[in-house]
GROMACS .gro file of C-alpha atoms in nm:
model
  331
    1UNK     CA    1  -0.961   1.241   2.764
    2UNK     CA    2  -1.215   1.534   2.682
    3UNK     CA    3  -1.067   1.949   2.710
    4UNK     CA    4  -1.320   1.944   3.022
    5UNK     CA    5  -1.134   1.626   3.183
    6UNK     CA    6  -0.770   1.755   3.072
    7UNK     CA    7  -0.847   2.091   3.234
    8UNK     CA    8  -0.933   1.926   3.543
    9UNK     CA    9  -0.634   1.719   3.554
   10UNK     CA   10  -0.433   2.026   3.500
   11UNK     CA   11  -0.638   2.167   3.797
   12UNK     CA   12  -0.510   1.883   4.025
   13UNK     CA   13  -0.182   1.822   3.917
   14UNK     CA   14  -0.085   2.164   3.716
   15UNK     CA   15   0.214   2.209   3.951
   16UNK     CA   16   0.366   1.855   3.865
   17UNK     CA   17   0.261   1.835   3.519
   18UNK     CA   18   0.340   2.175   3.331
   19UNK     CA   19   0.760   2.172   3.469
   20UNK     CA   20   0.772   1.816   3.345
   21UNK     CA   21   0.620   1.961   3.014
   22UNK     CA   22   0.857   2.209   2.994
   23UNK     CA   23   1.137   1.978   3.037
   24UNK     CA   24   1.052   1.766   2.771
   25UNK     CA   25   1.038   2.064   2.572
   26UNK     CA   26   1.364   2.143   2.689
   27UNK     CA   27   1.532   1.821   2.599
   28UNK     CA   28   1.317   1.806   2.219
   29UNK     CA   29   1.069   1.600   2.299
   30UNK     CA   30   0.760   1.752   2.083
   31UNK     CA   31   0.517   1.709   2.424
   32UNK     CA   32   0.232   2.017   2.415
   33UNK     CA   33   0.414   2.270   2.691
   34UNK     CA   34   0.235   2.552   2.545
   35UNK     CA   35  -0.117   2.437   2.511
   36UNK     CA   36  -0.121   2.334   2.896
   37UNK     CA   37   0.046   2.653   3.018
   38UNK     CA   38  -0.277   2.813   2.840
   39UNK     CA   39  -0.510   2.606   2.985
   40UNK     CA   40  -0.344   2.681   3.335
   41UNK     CA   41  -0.381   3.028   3.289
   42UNK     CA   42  -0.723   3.065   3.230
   43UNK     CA   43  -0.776   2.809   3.502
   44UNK     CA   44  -0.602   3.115   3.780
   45UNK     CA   45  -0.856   3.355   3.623
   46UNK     CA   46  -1.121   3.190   3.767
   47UNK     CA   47  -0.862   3.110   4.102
   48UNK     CA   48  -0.881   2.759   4.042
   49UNK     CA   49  -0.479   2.777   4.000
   50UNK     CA   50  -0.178   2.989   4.147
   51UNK     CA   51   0.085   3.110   3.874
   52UNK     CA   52   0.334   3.254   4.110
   53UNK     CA   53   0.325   2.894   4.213
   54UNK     CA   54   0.376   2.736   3.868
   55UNK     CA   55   0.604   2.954   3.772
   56UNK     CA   56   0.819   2.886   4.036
   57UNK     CA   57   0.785   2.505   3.981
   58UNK     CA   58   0.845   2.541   3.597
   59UNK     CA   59   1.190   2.784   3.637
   60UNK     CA   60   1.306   2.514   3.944
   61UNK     CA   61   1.295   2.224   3.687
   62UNK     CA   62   1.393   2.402   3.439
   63UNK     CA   63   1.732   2.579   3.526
   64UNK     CA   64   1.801   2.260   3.655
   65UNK     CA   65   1.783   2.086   3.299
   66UNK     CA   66   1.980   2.349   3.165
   67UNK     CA   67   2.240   2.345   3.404
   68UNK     CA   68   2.296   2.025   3.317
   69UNK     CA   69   2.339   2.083   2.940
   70UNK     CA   70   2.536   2.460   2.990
   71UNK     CA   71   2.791   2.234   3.216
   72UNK     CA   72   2.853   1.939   2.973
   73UNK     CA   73   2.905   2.199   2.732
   74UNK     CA   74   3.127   2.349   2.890
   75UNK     CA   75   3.370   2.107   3.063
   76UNK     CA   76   3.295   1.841   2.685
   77UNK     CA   77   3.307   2.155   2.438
   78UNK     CA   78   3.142   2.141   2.102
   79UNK     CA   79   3.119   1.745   2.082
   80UNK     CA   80   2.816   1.808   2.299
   81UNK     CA   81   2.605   2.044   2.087
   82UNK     CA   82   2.685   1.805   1.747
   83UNK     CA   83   2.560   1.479   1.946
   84UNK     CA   84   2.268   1.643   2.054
   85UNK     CA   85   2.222   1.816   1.703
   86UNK     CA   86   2.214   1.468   1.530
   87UNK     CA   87   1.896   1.355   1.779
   88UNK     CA   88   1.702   1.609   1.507
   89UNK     CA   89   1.573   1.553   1.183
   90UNK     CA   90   1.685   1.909   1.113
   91UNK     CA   91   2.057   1.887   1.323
   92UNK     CA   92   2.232   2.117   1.086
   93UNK     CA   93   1.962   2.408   1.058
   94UNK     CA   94   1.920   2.406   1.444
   95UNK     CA   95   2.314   2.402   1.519
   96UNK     CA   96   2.354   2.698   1.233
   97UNK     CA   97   2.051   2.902   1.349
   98UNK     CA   98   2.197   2.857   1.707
   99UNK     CA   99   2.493   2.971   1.635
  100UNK     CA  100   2.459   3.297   1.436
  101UNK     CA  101   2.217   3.404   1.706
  102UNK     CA  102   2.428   3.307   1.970
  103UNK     CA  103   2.729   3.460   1.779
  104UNK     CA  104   2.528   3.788   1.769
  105UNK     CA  105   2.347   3.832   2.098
  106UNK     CA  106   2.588   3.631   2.310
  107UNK     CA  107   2.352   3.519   2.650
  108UNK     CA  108   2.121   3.806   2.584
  109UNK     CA  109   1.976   3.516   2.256
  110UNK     CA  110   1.849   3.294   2.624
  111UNK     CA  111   1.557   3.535   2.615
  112UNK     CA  112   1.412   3.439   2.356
  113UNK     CA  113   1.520   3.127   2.251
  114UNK     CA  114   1.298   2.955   2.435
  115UNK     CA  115   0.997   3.040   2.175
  116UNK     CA  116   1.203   2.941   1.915
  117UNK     CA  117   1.220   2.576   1.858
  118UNK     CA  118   1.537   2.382   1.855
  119UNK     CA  119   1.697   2.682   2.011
  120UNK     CA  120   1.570   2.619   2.366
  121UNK     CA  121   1.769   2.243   2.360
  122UNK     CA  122   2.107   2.390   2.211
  123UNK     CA  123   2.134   2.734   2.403
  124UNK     CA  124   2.203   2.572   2.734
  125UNK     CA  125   2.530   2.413   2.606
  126UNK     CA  126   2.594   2.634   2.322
  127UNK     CA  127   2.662   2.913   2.645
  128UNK     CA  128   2.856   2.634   2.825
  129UNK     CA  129   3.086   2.604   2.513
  130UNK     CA  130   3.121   2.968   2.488
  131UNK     CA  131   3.207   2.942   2.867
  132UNK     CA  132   2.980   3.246   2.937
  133UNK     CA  133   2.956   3.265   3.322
  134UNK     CA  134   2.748   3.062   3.547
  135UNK     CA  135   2.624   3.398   3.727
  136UNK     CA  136   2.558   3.541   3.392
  137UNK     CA  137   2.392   3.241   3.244
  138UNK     CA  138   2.195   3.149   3.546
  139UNK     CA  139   2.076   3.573   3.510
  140UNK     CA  140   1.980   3.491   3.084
  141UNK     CA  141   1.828   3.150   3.135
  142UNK     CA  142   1.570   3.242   3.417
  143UNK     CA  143   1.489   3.530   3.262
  144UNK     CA  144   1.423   3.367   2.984
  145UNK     CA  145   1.193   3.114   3.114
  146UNK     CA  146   0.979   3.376   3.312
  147UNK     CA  147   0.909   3.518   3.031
  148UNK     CA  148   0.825   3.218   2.783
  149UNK     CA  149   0.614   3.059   3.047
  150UNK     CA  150   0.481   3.374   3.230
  151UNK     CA  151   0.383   3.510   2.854
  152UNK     CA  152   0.133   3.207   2.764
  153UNK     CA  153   0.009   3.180   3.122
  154UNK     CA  154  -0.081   3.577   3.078
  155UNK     CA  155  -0.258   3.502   2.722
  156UNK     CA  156  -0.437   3.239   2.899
  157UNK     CA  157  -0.516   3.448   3.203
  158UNK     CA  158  -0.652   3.706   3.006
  159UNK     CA  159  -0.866   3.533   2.710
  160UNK     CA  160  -0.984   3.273   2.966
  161UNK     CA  161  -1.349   3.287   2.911
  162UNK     CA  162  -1.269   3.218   2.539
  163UNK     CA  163  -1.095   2.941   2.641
  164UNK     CA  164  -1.311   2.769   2.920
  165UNK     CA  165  -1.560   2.851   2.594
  166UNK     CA  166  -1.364   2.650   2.369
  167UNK     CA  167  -1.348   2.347   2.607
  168UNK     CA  168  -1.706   2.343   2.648
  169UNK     CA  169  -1.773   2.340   2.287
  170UNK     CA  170  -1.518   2.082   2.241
  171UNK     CA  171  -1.657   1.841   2.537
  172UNK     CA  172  -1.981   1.874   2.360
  173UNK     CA  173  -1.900   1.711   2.049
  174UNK     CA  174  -1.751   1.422   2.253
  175UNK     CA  175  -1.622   1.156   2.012
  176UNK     CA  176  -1.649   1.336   1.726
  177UNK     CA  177  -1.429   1.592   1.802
  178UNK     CA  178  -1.169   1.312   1.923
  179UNK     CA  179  -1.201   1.161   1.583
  180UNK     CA  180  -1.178   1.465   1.371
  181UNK     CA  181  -0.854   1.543   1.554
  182UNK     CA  182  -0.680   1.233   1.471
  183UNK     CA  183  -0.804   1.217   1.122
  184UNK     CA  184  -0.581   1.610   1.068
  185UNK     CA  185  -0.321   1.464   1.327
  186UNK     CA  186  -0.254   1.141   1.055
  187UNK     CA  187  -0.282   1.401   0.776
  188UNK     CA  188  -0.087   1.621   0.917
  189UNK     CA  189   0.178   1.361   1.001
  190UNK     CA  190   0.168   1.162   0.687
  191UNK     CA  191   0.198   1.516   0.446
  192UNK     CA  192   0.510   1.617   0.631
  193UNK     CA  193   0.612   1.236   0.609
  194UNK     CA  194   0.525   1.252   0.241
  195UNK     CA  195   0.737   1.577   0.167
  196UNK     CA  196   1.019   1.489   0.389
  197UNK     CA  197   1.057   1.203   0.157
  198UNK     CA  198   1.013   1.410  -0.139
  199UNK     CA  199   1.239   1.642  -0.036
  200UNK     CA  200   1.541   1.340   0.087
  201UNK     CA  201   1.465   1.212  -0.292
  202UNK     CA  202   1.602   1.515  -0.452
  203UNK     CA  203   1.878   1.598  -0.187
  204UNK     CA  204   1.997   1.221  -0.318
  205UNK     CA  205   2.279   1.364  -0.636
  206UNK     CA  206   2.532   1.113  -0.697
  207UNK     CA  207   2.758   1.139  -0.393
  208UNK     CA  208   3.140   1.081  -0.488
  209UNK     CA  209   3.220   0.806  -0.180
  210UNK     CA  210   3.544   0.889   0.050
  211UNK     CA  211   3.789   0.588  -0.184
  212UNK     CA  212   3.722   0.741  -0.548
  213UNK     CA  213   3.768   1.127  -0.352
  214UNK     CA  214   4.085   1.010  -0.247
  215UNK     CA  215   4.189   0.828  -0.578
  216UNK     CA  216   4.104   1.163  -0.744
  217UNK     CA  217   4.356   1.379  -0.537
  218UNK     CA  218   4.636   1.111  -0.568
  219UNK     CA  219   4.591   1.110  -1.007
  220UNK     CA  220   4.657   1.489  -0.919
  221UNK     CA  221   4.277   1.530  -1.047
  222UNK     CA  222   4.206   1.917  -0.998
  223UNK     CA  223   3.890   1.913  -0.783
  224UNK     CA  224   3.781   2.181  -0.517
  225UNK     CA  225   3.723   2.001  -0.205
  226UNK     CA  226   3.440   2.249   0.011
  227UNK     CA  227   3.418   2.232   0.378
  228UNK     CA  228   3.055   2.335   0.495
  229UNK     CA  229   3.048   2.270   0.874
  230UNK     CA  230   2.985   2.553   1.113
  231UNK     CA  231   3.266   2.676   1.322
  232UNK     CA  232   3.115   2.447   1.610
  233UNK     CA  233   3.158   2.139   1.429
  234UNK     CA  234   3.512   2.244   1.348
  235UNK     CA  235   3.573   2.284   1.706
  236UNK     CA  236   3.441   1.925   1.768
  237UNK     CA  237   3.656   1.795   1.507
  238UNK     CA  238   3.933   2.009   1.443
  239UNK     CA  239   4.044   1.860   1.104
  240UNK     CA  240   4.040   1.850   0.765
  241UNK     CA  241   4.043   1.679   0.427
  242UNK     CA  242   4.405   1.783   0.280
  243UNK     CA  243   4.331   2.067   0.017
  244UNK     CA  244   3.946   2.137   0.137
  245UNK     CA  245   3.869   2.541   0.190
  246UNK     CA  246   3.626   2.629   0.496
  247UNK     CA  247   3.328   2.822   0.352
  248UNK     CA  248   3.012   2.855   0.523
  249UNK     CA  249   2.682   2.750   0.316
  250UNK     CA  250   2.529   3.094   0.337
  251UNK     CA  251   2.888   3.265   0.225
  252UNK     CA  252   2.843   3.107  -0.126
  253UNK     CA  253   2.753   3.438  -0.313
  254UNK     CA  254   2.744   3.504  -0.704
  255UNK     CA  255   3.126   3.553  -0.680
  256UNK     CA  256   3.150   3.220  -0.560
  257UNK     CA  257   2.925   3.042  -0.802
  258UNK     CA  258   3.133   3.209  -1.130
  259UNK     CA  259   3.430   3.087  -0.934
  260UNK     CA  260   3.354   2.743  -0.911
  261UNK     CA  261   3.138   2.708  -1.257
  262UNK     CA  262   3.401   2.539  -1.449
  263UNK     CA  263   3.546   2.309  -1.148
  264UNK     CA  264   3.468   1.962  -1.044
  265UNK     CA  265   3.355   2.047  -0.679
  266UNK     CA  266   3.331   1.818  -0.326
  267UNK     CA  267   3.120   1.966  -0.053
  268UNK     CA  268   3.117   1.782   0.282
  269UNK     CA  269   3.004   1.827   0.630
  270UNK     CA  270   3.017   1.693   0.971
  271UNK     CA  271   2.818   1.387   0.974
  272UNK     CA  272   2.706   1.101   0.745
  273UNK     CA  273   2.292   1.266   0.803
  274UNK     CA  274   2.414   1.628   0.794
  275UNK     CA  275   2.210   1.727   0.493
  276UNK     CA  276   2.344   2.070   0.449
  277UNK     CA  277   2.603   1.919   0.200
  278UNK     CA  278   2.344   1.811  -0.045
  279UNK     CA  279   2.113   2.076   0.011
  280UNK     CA  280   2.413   2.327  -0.142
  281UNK     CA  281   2.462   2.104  -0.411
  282UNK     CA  282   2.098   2.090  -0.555
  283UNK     CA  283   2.133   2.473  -0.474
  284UNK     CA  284   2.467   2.506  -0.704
  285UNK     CA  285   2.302   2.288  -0.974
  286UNK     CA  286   1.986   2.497  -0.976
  287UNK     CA  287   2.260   2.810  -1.049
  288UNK     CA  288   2.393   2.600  -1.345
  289UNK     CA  289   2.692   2.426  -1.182
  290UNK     CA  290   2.674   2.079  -1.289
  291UNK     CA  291   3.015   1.924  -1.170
  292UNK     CA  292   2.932   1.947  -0.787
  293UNK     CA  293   2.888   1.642  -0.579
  294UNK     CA  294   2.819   1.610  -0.197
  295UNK     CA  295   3.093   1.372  -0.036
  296UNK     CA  296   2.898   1.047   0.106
  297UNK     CA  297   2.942   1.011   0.476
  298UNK     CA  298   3.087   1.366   0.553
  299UNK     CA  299   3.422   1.393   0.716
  300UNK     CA  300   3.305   1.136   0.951
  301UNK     CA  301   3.337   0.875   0.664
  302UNK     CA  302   3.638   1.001   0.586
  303UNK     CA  303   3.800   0.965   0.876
  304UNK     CA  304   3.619   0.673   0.951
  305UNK     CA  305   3.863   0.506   0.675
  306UNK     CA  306   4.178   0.594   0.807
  307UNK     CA  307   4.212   0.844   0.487
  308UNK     CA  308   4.469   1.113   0.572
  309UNK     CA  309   4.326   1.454   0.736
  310UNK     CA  310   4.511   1.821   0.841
  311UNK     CA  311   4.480   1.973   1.196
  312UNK     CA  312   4.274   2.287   1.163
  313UNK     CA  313   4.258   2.578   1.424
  314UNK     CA  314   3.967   2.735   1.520
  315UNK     CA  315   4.011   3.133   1.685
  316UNK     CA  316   3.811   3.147   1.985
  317UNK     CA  317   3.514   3.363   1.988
  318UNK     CA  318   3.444   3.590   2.241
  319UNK     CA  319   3.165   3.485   2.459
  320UNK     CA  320   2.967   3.822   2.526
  321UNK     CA  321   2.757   4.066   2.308
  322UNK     CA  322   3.049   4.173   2.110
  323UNK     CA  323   3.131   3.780   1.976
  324UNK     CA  324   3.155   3.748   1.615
  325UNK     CA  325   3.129   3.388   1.413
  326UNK     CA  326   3.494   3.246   1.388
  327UNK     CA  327   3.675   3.097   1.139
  328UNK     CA  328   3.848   2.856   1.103
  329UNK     CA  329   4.231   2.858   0.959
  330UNK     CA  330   4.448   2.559   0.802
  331UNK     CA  331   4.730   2.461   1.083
   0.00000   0.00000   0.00000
């Protein structure tokens, strides 16, 4: 399909197609929301296209997505957010970025998360979990999505002869064009393929498995056992491996590092793909601590194996603007 044929399609069936865009956006789905909501606004400029209209049908789907999400999050709690974390290649960066900015601007974070991706997916039941109210949320999240879609259907209203412009040029080269595109799509595609691989290749250091861990703490081996999930995944799974301290991955300062320097050290996380505990490890190495291995499997492994486990509490965190991250504290 030519620019020239996918703006008329969007001139026909803008209305139906842009909300189901933005609910695939809304669920993760990497489908081109923004692009279209462009290309919509610069068809209104030349009143080929209402946006009162489409914004109306975009915020109706929507709200009605994320009502979905906030209330599974809030009547299923945390579990939620870490299942739906683990559908990403990047689970624990999106569940730790949504949480400090959730942890910091409480619902006001809805107005903006929707720019930010990964956000816009775990917002919706990250509010549920902080039981923020439905009035309240309902307020944030249509705010929020006036002003994600109503801000690229503005750029597109206003630059639309540059990008009726760009269409025409584009339908002009015709096959060409089409080709060209794939060609930097595959390259694209196959040097983020090529680095993610790169980058799982050195994130691979000599795990310690969940049996020789636990033979370790029975010879009365002296080995600091790190716990690296977020207060969220605590919540989700509110134990512990017997021994293990709760420090978050960005609270490992200098201090830290000279603390742990001469120690055999254990990080673990969440889940068995929850890189974040092998990401600090290369990161401790690089600062000259040699003896630190990432636990293989996580806690879920752990667990998984029947191995014994502590109860930990988790504080609850106030759910409006003055929330702070919480803690968890051994039971």
């Amino acid at each position: 399909m030519s620019p020239a044929d996918s703006l008329q399609f969007l001139d026909r069936y803008g209305v139906v197609i842009l909300p189901a865009l933005a609910v695939a956006e809304q669920i993760g789905l990497p489908l081109p929301a923004v692009p279209a909501l462009l290309a919509v606004g610069a068809l209104a400029a030349h009143g080929r296209s209402s946006i009162p209209l489409v914004l109306g049908a975009i915020s109706v789907a929507a709200l009605a997505i994320d009502f979905v999400w906030y209330e599974l999050g809030r009547r299923r709690g945390a579990r939620v957010l870490v299942r739906l974390c683990q559908l990403s290649l990047e689970a624990d960066s999106w569940l730790r970025r949504a949480e400090s900015t959730f942890a910091r601007y409480a619902a006001r974070s809805m107005l903006a998360a929707k720019f930010i991706p990964g956000l816009t997916t775990v917002m919706p039941p990250l509010a549920g979990v902080f039981a923020i109210p439905r009035g309240r949320f309902a307020l944030y999240d249509f705010a929020g999505v006036l002003l994600w879609a109503g801000t690229w259907l503005a750029l597109g209203y206003f630059f639309s002869d540059a990008i009726v412009l760009v269409a025409a040029k584009a339908s002009a080269l015709g096959r060409m064009l089409g080709l060209v595109m794939v060609t930097a799509l595959a390259g694209y595609i196959l040097v983020k393929y090529g680095r993610r691989r790169l980058f799982l290749k050195k994130l691979r250091t000599a795990p310690v498995s969940p049996e020789a861990l636990k033979r370790r703490l029975d010879a009365g081996d002296d080995v600091t056992i790190i716990d690296l999930r977020t207060a969220l995944d605590v919540a989700a799974t509110p134990y512990a491996i017997p021994g293990s301290r709760w420090l978050a991955d960005d609270a490992i300062d200098e201090h830290e590092v000279e603390l742990l320097r001469s120690r055999d050290v254990v990080l673990y996380c969440a889940s068995p793909n929850d890189a974040t505990s092998a990401r600090v490890a290369l990161q401790l190495k690089h600062k000259g601590i040699s003896r630190v291995r990432p636990l293989e499997g996580g806690l879920a492994a752990w667990m998984a194996l029947n191995l014994p486990v502590r109860t930990v509490q988790l504080p609850v965190a106030a759910a409006d603007e003055s929330s702070r991250r919480a803690e968890p504290t051994a039971a």
